[in-house]
Amino acid sequence: MDCPVIELAKQLIAQPSISPDDHGCQALLIERLAKIGFTVEQMPFGDTLNFWAYRGMEGETLAFAGHTDVVPAGDPTHWQTPPFTPTIINQHLYGRGAADMKGSVAAMVVAAERFVEKHPEHRGRLAFLITSDEEAAATNGTVKVVETLISRNERLDYCLVGEPSSQSELGDIIKNGRRGSITANLTVIGTQGHVAYPQLADNPIHRTAPFLQELVTTQWDNGNAFFPATTMQIANIQAGTGASNVIPGELFIQFNFRFSTELTDTMIREKVIEMLTRHGLNYKIEWSLSGQPFLTGDSKLVTATRQAINEFTGRTATLSTSGGTSDGRFIAQTGAHVIELGPLNATIHKVDECVSVDDLKQLALIYERIMELLLL
């Protein structure tokens, strides 16, 4: 029989929990946490299942956060083995969600079981925040749970998110922050007409070209010690009817900023509006803010995590804020110190997603050691 971490990871992977459908994963976790004395509060919102669980009442709160949902597996015939049939090949566990992030969730729960068995009278609170919509819209999951916790003044001091943060070896990277993300949906309005009579039309593509050049060449900031410089990327441009003899009446442009703590979303919006106005464009613009930047600097959580990694792997973890967004952006709004630590991210969202069996076993030991360092 597999060790407890691998056995639980297999049970979770076997559930086709395509976001936001939890497909029974959380019921497995709740049953195990309840058995070791956790108070479990289920928090469903809309189509999303979530739960908040805690053990202990006084002192600082250390929470472990994760998600039970996965991205679609795609064509199963492209996989070595069926994506929802967990299979071990060459000491790697294959299946959708193995690395992102059912493996981490399994390691967290098993670590908690071991920790509670050894230290039933631990100080502080050990908690879990689990959602099923991290891979989808991320509107009814962690963000709603966090709003609920904030509204009732729940204390949340430290939070470890089990996102697959490692790059080459387990524990080589700890994510101690993330950049913010804001998207602009811009429509520039012109006047449609015949290409043979341009004097009777107003081509929004031509009119917008100088603005786009400035948008692309602007240096938004220089970053700082923890964040790279803010970047802007144009994601979509659409115009025209498909006919070669029609000047389009509208131009749609979608662009995204990944921004550091040197900027705010308000500063970005104001700068873009100033540019549009200066270039004399007739436009409509809608903004979508999907996450504020956050940073966990000098923290007991960072120190404990680095120590635990070093004790079990001999590695000195590097702090990084690279990558996209995660649910950590919502949890950071509580004022908690937030980091991300999980297995290698090389196969996430890919065909034949997998995780090293030895890495998962070691990850559970690292999580358990972090619990000891912060709650004993």
Tab-separated table of C-alpha atoms in Angstrom:
chain	number	residue	atom	x	y	z
A	1	MET	CA	0.000	0.000	0.000
A	2	ASP	CA	1.191	3.538	-0.789
A	3	CYS	CA	2.214	5.914	1.974
A	4	PRO	CA	-0.619	8.146	3.259
A	5	VAL	CA	0.383	11.155	1.138
A	6	ILE	CA	0.417	9.217	-2.125
A	7	GLU	CA	-2.757	7.328	-1.241
A	8	LEU	CA	-4.697	10.547	-0.556
A	9	ALA	CA	-3.267	12.231	-3.664
A	10	LYS	CA	-4.491	9.272	-5.730
A	11	GLN	CA	-7.959	9.490	-4.224
A	12	LEU	CA	-8.146	13.188	-5.131
A	13	ILE	CA	-6.758	12.771	-8.657
A	14	ALA	CA	-9.321	10.038	-9.358
A	15	GLN	CA	-12.086	12.647	-9.041
A	16	PRO	CA	-12.635	14.539	-12.345
A	17	SER	CA	-13.054	17.855	-10.540
A	18	ILE	CA	-13.016	20.188	-13.535
A	19	SER	CA	-13.288	23.725	-12.175
A	20	PRO	CA	-15.521	24.680	-10.415
A	21	ASP	CA	-16.918	21.156	-9.841
A	22	ASP	CA	-15.315	19.752	-6.688
A	23	HIS	CA	-16.646	16.261	-7.486
A	24	GLY	CA	-16.395	14.979	-3.924
A	25	CYS	CA	-12.790	15.947	-3.181
A	26	GLN	CA	-13.602	18.255	-0.297
A	27	ALA	CA	-15.795	15.640	1.367
A	28	LEU	CA	-12.707	13.406	1.603
A	29	LEU	CA	-10.667	16.201	3.163
A	30	ILE	CA	-13.393	17.308	5.574
A	31	GLU	CA	-13.844	13.777	6.886
A	32	ARG	CA	-10.146	13.443	7.635
A	33	LEU	CA	-9.786	16.860	9.251
A	34	ALA	CA	-12.885	16.382	11.388
A	35	LYS	CA	-11.428	13.124	12.721
A	36	ILE	CA	-8.431	14.972	14.180
A	37	GLY	CA	-10.443	17.677	15.884
A	38	PHE	CA	-10.867	20.386	13.273
A	39	THR	CA	-13.970	22.543	13.326
A	40	VAL	CA	-15.096	22.583	9.694
A	41	GLU	CA	-17.281	25.313	8.245
A	42	GLN	CA	-18.506	24.699	4.723
A	43	MET	CA	-18.893	27.905	2.704
A	44	PRO	CA	-20.548	27.245	-0.660
A	45	PHE	CA	-21.033	30.278	-2.892
A	46	GLY	CA	-22.861	29.919	-6.202
A	47	ASP	CA	-21.423	26.982	-8.113
A	48	THR	CA	-18.355	26.724	-5.888
A	49	LEU	CA	-17.675	24.591	-2.825
A	50	ASN	CA	-15.305	25.973	-0.186
A	51	PHE	CA	-14.508	25.243	3.406
A	52	TRP	CA	-12.702	26.892	6.304
A	53	ALA	CA	-11.415	24.538	8.992
A	54	TYR	CA	-9.455	25.267	12.148
A	55	ARG	CA	-8.096	23.543	15.223
A	56	GLY	CA	-7.202	25.480	18.370
A	57	MET	CA	-8.516	28.805	19.586
A	58	GLU	CA	-5.811	31.025	21.050
A	59	GLY	CA	-2.668	32.591	19.633
A	60	GLU	CA	-1.489	33.045	16.068
A	61	THR	CA	-3.219	31.359	13.121
A	62	LEU	CA	-1.271	29.402	10.514
A	63	ALA	CA	-3.458	28.522	7.533
A	64	PHE	CA	-2.779	26.218	4.610
A	65	ALA	CA	-4.646	27.127	1.431
A	66	GLY	CA	-5.335	25.146	-1.690
A	67	HIS	CA	-7.819	24.178	-4.367
A	68	THR	CA	-9.413	20.893	-5.368
A	69	ASP	CA	-10.401	21.944	-8.896
A	70	VAL	CA	-8.313	21.296	-11.995
A	71	VAL	CA	-8.166	22.506	-15.587
A	72	PRO	CA	-9.675	20.265	-18.281
A	73	ALA	CA	-7.525	17.325	-19.337
A	74	GLY	CA	-8.092	17.747	-23.073
A	75	ASP	CA	-8.052	14.726	-25.371
A	76	PRO	CA	-7.406	11.744	-23.067
A	77	THR	CA	-5.860	9.768	-25.931
A	78	HIS	CA	-2.907	12.156	-25.835
A	79	TRP	CA	-2.043	11.029	-22.302
A	80	GLN	CA	0.157	8.049	-21.456
A	81	THR	CA	-2.526	6.939	-19.005
A	82	PRO	CA	-6.120	8.156	-18.466
A	83	PRO	CA	-5.865	11.622	-16.872
A	84	PHE	CA	-8.167	10.749	-13.971
A	85	THR	CA	-6.680	7.323	-13.336
A	86	PRO	CA	-3.738	8.071	-11.013
A	87	THR	CA	-0.768	5.976	-12.111
A	88	ILE	CA	2.794	5.710	-10.886
A	89	ILE	CA	5.419	5.434	-13.630
A	90	ASN	CA	9.133	5.654	-12.840
A	91	GLN	CA	8.427	6.981	-9.345
A	92	HIS	CA	6.220	9.776	-10.676
A	93	LEU	CA	2.499	10.067	-9.987
A	94	TYR	CA	0.610	10.892	-13.193
A	95	GLY	CA	-2.827	12.450	-13.459
A	96	ARG	CA	-4.570	15.792	-13.901
A	97	GLY	CA	-3.972	17.824	-10.751
A	98	ALA	CA	-0.996	15.784	-9.533
A	99	ALA	CA	1.158	18.932	-9.383
A	100	ASP	CA	-1.521	21.633	-9.498
A	101	MET	CA	-2.498	21.064	-6.794
A	102	LYS	CA	-3.987	17.885	-5.446
A	103	GLY	CA	-0.537	16.625	-4.498
A	104	SER	CA	0.045	19.662	-2.305
A	105	VAL	CA	-3.403	19.405	-0.727
A	106	ALA	CA	-2.760	15.765	0.137
A	107	ALA	CA	0.614	16.681	1.647
A	108	MET	CA	-0.996	19.426	3.749
A	109	VAL	CA	-3.684	17.190	5.200
A	110	VAL	CA	-1.333	14.314	5.973
A	111	ALA	CA	1.133	16.762	7.548
A	112	ALA	CA	-1.674	18.066	9.772
A	113	GLU	CA	-2.632	14.527	10.790
A	114	ARG	CA	0.931	13.741	11.806
A	115	PHE	CA	1.390	17.064	13.576
A	116	VAL	CA	-1.808	16.731	15.619
A	117	GLU	CA	-1.003	13.141	16.560
A	118	LYS	CA	2.378	14.227	17.929
A	119	HIS	CA	1.262	17.578	19.382
A	120	PRO	CA	-2.436	17.403	20.295
A	121	GLU	CA	-2.070	20.389	22.646
A	122	HIS	CA	-0.267	22.675	20.188
A	123	ARG	CA	-0.554	26.399	20.716
A	124	GLY	CA	-2.207	28.733	18.229
A	125	ARG	CA	-4.626	27.751	15.476
A	126	LEU	CA	-3.909	25.467	12.531
A	127	ALA	CA	-6.334	26.179	9.703
A	128	PHE	CA	-7.271	25.181	6.152
A	129	LEU	CA	-8.855	27.295	3.417
A	130	ILE	CA	-9.889	25.118	0.474
A	131	THR	CA	-11.750	26.176	-2.673
A	132	SER	CA	-12.862	24.667	-5.972
A	133	ASP	CA	-12.737	27.620	-8.381
A	134	GLU	CA	-9.090	28.710	-8.465
A	135	GLU	CA	-8.691	27.471	-12.042
A	136	ALA	CA	-11.942	29.074	-13.254
A	137	ALA	CA	-13.413	32.518	-12.682
A	138	ALA	CA	-12.071	32.761	-9.110
A	139	THR	CA	-15.177	34.728	-8.104
A	140	ASN	CA	-16.981	32.407	-5.696
A	141	GLY	CA	-14.037	30.757	-3.997
A	142	THR	CA	-11.203	32.120	-1.900
A	143	VAL	CA	-12.224	35.725	-2.522
A	144	LYS	CA	-15.667	35.106	-0.979
A	145	VAL	CA	-14.281	33.066	1.926
A	146	VAL	CA	-11.778	35.824	2.682
A	147	GLU	CA	-14.530	38.458	2.596
A	148	THR	CA	-16.467	36.387	5.134
A	149	LEU	CA	-13.451	35.949	7.403
A	150	ILE	CA	-12.633	39.660	7.271
A	151	SER	CA	-16.253	40.616	8.020
A	152	ARG	CA	-16.132	38.720	11.297
A	153	ASN	CA	-12.595	39.772	12.223
A	154	GLU	CA	-11.065	36.303	11.988
A	155	ARG	CA	-7.386	36.364	12.842
A	156	LEU	CA	-5.118	35.124	10.060
A	157	ASP	CA	-1.410	35.634	10.677
A	158	TYR	CA	0.334	33.274	8.270
A	159	CYS	CA	-0.840	31.470	5.168
A	160	LEU	CA	0.992	28.944	3.015
A	161	VAL	CA	-0.554	28.363	-0.409
A	162	GLY	CA	0.379	25.022	-1.954
A	163	GLU	CA	0.807	26.272	-5.511
A	164	PRO	CA	3.549	24.447	-7.473
A	165	SER	CA	6.324	26.972	-6.903
A	166	SER	CA	9.438	24.822	-7.359
A	167	GLN	CA	11.323	25.076	-10.650
A	168	SER	CA	14.205	22.604	-10.842
A	169	GLU	CA	14.205	20.913	-7.444
A	170	LEU	CA	11.702	20.724	-4.616
A	171	GLY	CA	11.950	23.819	-2.448
A	172	ASP	CA	14.316	25.775	-4.671
A	173	ILE	CA	11.784	28.607	-4.953
A	174	ILE	CA	9.404	30.185	-2.435
A	175	LYS	CA	6.932	32.661	-3.877
A	176	ASN	CA	6.752	35.498	-1.359
A	177	GLY	CA	4.606	37.790	-3.472
A	178	ARG	CA	2.896	38.234	-6.807
A	179	ARG	CA	2.506	41.053	-9.269
A	180	GLY	CA	-0.829	42.757	-9.727
A	181	SER	CA	-2.867	42.217	-12.897
A	182	ILE	CA	-5.206	44.649	-14.624
A	183	THR	CA	-6.722	44.359	-18.112
A	184	ALA	CA	-8.065	47.149	-20.299
A	185	ASN	CA	-10.767	46.538	-22.935
A	186	LEU	CA	-10.511	49.582	-25.187
A	187	THR	CA	-12.800	50.462	-28.099
A	188	VAL	CA	-11.693	53.356	-30.299
A	189	ILE	CA	-14.565	54.808	-32.311
A	190	GLY	CA	-14.188	56.060	-35.881
A	191	THR	CA	-16.446	56.334	-38.899
A	192	GLN	CA	-16.972	53.427	-41.277
A	193	GLY	CA	-16.662	54.060	-44.994
A	194	HIS	CA	-15.366	52.977	-48.397
A	195	VAL	CA	-11.597	52.731	-48.754
A	196	ALA	CA	-11.837	54.664	-52.028
A	197	TYR	CA	-13.344	57.652	-50.185
A	198	PRO	CA	-11.221	58.037	-47.028
A	199	GLN	CA	-12.198	61.692	-46.760
A	200	LEU	CA	-15.717	60.515	-45.874
A	201	ALA	CA	-14.552	58.143	-43.120
A	202	ASP	CA	-12.381	58.157	-40.026
A	203	ASN	CA	-10.128	55.103	-39.727
A	204	PRO	CA	-9.711	54.242	-36.015
A	205	ILE	CA	-6.708	52.013	-36.768
A	206	HIS	CA	-4.772	54.886	-38.334
A	207	ARG	CA	-5.859	57.298	-35.642
A	208	THR	CA	-4.850	54.907	-32.819
A	209	ALA	CA	-1.400	53.993	-34.149
A	210	PRO	CA	0.496	56.814	-32.334
A	211	PHE	CA	-1.213	55.917	-29.046
A	212	LEU	CA	-0.285	52.246	-29.457
A	213	GLN	CA	3.310	53.178	-30.155
A	214	GLU	CA	3.459	55.181	-26.939
A	215	LEU	CA	1.665	52.446	-24.995
A	216	VAL	CA	4.206	49.840	-26.131
A	217	THR	CA	7.333	51.942	-25.605
A	218	THR	CA	6.458	53.484	-22.210
A	219	GLN	CA	8.657	52.425	-19.292
A	220	TRP	CA	6.058	52.128	-16.545
A	221	ASP	CA	8.492	51.684	-13.661
A	222	ASN	CA	11.858	50.086	-12.877
A	223	GLY	CA	10.611	47.481	-10.427
A	224	ASN	CA	12.346	47.083	-7.081
A	225	ALA	CA	14.344	44.603	-5.037
A	226	PHE	CA	11.466	42.104	-5.045
A	227	PHE	CA	9.610	42.811	-8.297
A	228	PRO	CA	10.667	43.124	-11.926
A	229	ALA	CA	9.583	46.199	-13.853
A	230	THR	CA	5.903	46.459	-14.700
A	231	THR	CA	5.069	44.998	-18.100
A	232	MET	CA	2.303	45.755	-20.589
A	233	GLN	CA	1.249	43.322	-23.300
A	234	ILE	CA	-1.368	43.720	-26.014
A	235	ALA	CA	-3.407	40.513	-26.069
A	236	ASN	CA	-6.051	41.132	-28.755
A	237	ILE	CA	-6.738	43.569	-31.595
A	238	GLN	CA	-9.881	43.363	-33.701
A	239	ALA	CA	-11.299	45.630	-36.410
A	240	GLY	CA	-12.939	45.533	-39.812
A	241	THR	CA	-15.715	43.590	-41.486
A	242	GLY	CA	-13.458	41.149	-43.284
A	243	ALA	CA	-13.871	43.019	-46.546
A	244	SER	CA	-10.827	44.686	-48.113
A	245	ASN	CA	-12.796	47.712	-49.313
A	246	VAL	CA	-14.307	48.833	-45.991
A	247	ILE	CA	-12.724	51.237	-43.519
A	248	PRO	CA	-13.686	49.960	-40.064
A	249	GLY	CA	-15.850	51.991	-37.743
A	250	GLU	CA	-14.374	50.649	-34.510
A	251	LEU	CA	-11.103	49.210	-33.251
A	252	PHE	CA	-11.023	46.925	-30.200
A	253	ILE	CA	-7.778	46.512	-28.257
A	254	GLN	CA	-7.263	44.418	-25.138
A	255	PHE	CA	-4.082	44.893	-23.120
A	256	ASN	CA	-2.865	43.689	-19.743
A	257	PHE	CA	-0.494	45.095	-17.137
A	258	ARG	CA	1.430	42.925	-14.671
A	259	PHE	CA	2.482	45.550	-12.170
A	260	SER	CA	4.807	45.809	-9.226
A	261	THR	CA	4.308	47.524	-5.894
A	262	GLU	CA	5.880	50.619	-7.455
A	263	LEU	CA	2.509	51.328	-9.114
A	264	THR	CA	-1.148	51.167	-8.196
A	265	ASP	CA	-4.003	50.232	-10.506
A	266	THR	CA	-5.256	53.822	-10.140
A	267	MET	CA	-1.944	55.199	-11.414
A	268	ILE	CA	-2.094	52.879	-14.430
A	269	ARG	CA	-5.669	53.855	-15.280
A	270	GLU	CA	-4.902	57.566	-14.973
A	271	LYS	CA	-1.809	57.330	-17.183
A	272	VAL	CA	-3.651	55.431	-19.924
A	273	ILE	CA	-6.578	57.886	-19.864
A	274	GLU	CA	-4.144	60.787	-20.089
A	275	MET	CA	-2.513	59.207	-23.153
A	276	LEU	CA	-5.853	58.539	-24.854
A	277	THR	CA	-6.984	62.097	-24.229
A	278	ARG	CA	-3.718	63.586	-25.431
A	279	HIS	CA	-3.948	61.622	-28.690
A	280	GLY	CA	-7.464	62.944	-29.268
A	281	LEU	CA	-9.191	59.563	-29.449
A	282	ASN	CA	-12.924	58.964	-29.186
A	283	TYR	CA	-13.071	55.858	-27.047
A	284	LYS	CA	-14.804	53.610	-24.523
A	285	ILE	CA	-12.727	51.707	-21.985
A	286	GLU	CA	-13.533	49.050	-19.403
A	287	TRP	CA	-11.081	47.835	-16.780
A	288	SER	CA	-10.846	44.472	-15.048
A	289	LEU	CA	-8.631	44.257	-11.956
A	290	SER	CA	-7.911	40.594	-11.223
A	291	GLY	CA	-5.375	41.079	-8.457
A	292	GLN	CA	-3.394	43.597	-6.448
A	293	PRO	CA	0.329	43.005	-5.933
A	294	PHE	CA	1.360	41.646	-2.570
A	295	LEU	CA	4.671	41.025	-0.865
A	296	THR	CA	5.685	39.121	2.239
A	297	GLY	CA	9.048	40.441	3.319
A	298	ASP	CA	10.846	39.651	6.547
A	299	SER	CA	8.491	37.184	8.243
A	300	LYS	CA	8.562	34.293	10.675
A	301	LEU	CA	6.718	32.320	7.993
A	302	VAL	CA	9.481	32.863	5.433
A	303	THR	CA	12.163	32.023	8.007
A	304	ALA	CA	10.399	28.848	9.130
A	305	THR	CA	9.768	27.701	5.565
A	306	ARG	CA	13.366	28.214	4.512
A	307	GLN	CA	14.559	26.367	7.606
A	308	ALA	CA	12.226	23.427	6.969
A	309	ILE	CA	13.308	23.163	3.330
A	310	ASN	CA	16.966	23.254	4.309
A	311	GLU	CA	16.538	20.610	7.003
A	312	PHE	CA	14.990	18.088	4.602
A	313	THR	CA	16.683	18.933	1.299
A	314	GLY	CA	19.859	20.828	2.174
A	315	ARG	CA	18.738	23.587	-0.199
A	316	THR	CA	18.588	27.313	0.414
A	317	ALA	CA	15.323	28.496	-1.115
A	318	THR	CA	15.265	31.603	-3.288
A	319	LEU	CA	12.470	34.134	-2.813
A	320	SER	CA	10.591	35.054	-5.985
A	321	THR	CA	7.547	37.060	-7.098
A	322	SER	CA	7.533	35.754	-10.679
A	323	GLY	CA	4.639	34.077	-12.456
A	324	GLY	CA	0.950	34.837	-12.744
A	325	THR	CA	-1.671	35.407	-10.110
A	326	SER	CA	-2.829	32.984	-7.434
A	327	ASP	CA	-5.375	32.944	-4.635
A	328	GLY	CA	-2.638	34.393	-2.446
A	329	ARG	CA	-3.686	37.816	-3.767
A	330	PHE	CA	-7.027	37.489	-1.991
A	331	ILE	CA	-5.637	36.065	1.241
A	332	ALA	CA	-3.084	38.869	1.504
A	333	GLN	CA	-6.002	41.302	1.874
A	334	THR	CA	-6.492	39.945	5.415
A	335	GLY	CA	-3.079	41.300	6.388
A	336	ALA	CA	-1.658	37.787	6.678
A	337	HIS	CA	1.889	36.977	5.634
A	338	VAL	CA	1.408	34.843	2.519
A	339	ILE	CA	3.835	32.575	0.688
A	340	GLU	CA	3.537	29.774	-1.851
A	341	LEU	CA	5.399	26.473	-1.657
A	342	GLY	CA	4.631	23.364	-3.628
A	343	PRO	CA	6.100	20.808	-6.035
A	344	LEU	CA	7.729	21.360	-9.413
A	345	ASN	CA	5.664	23.340	-11.905
A	346	ALA	CA	7.161	21.856	-15.091
A	347	THR	CA	4.076	19.825	-16.079
A	348	ILE	CA	1.176	21.881	-14.720
A	349	HIS	CA	-1.755	22.324	-17.144
A	350	LYS	CA	0.026	19.984	-19.588
A	351	VAL	CA	-0.669	16.547	-20.994
A	352	ASP	CA	0.905	13.899	-18.722
A	353	GLU	CA	0.940	16.158	-15.666
A	354	CYS	CA	2.944	14.427	-12.965
A	355	VAL	CA	4.793	14.865	-9.689
A	356	SER	CA	7.672	12.981	-8.111
A	357	VAL	CA	6.513	10.504	-5.480
A	358	ASP	CA	9.559	11.279	-3.358
A	359	ASP	CA	8.918	15.021	-3.668
A	360	LEU	CA	5.352	14.642	-2.395
A	361	LYS	CA	6.506	12.586	0.570
A	362	GLN	CA	9.183	15.177	1.356
A	363	LEU	CA	6.741	18.071	0.886
A	364	ALA	CA	4.500	16.630	3.597
A	365	LEU	CA	7.483	16.501	5.965
A	366	ILE	CA	8.371	20.103	5.147
A	367	TYR	CA	4.794	21.249	5.784
A	368	GLU	CA	4.746	19.372	9.105
A	369	ARG	CA	8.034	20.996	10.141
A	370	ILE	CA	6.646	24.455	9.338
A	371	MET	CA	3.715	23.689	11.629
A	372	GLU	CA	6.144	22.740	14.386
A	373	LEU	CA	8.263	25.859	13.975
A	374	LEU	CA	5.271	28.224	14.128
A	375	LEU	CA	2.849	26.465	16.475
A	376	LEU	CA	5.067	24.889	19.143
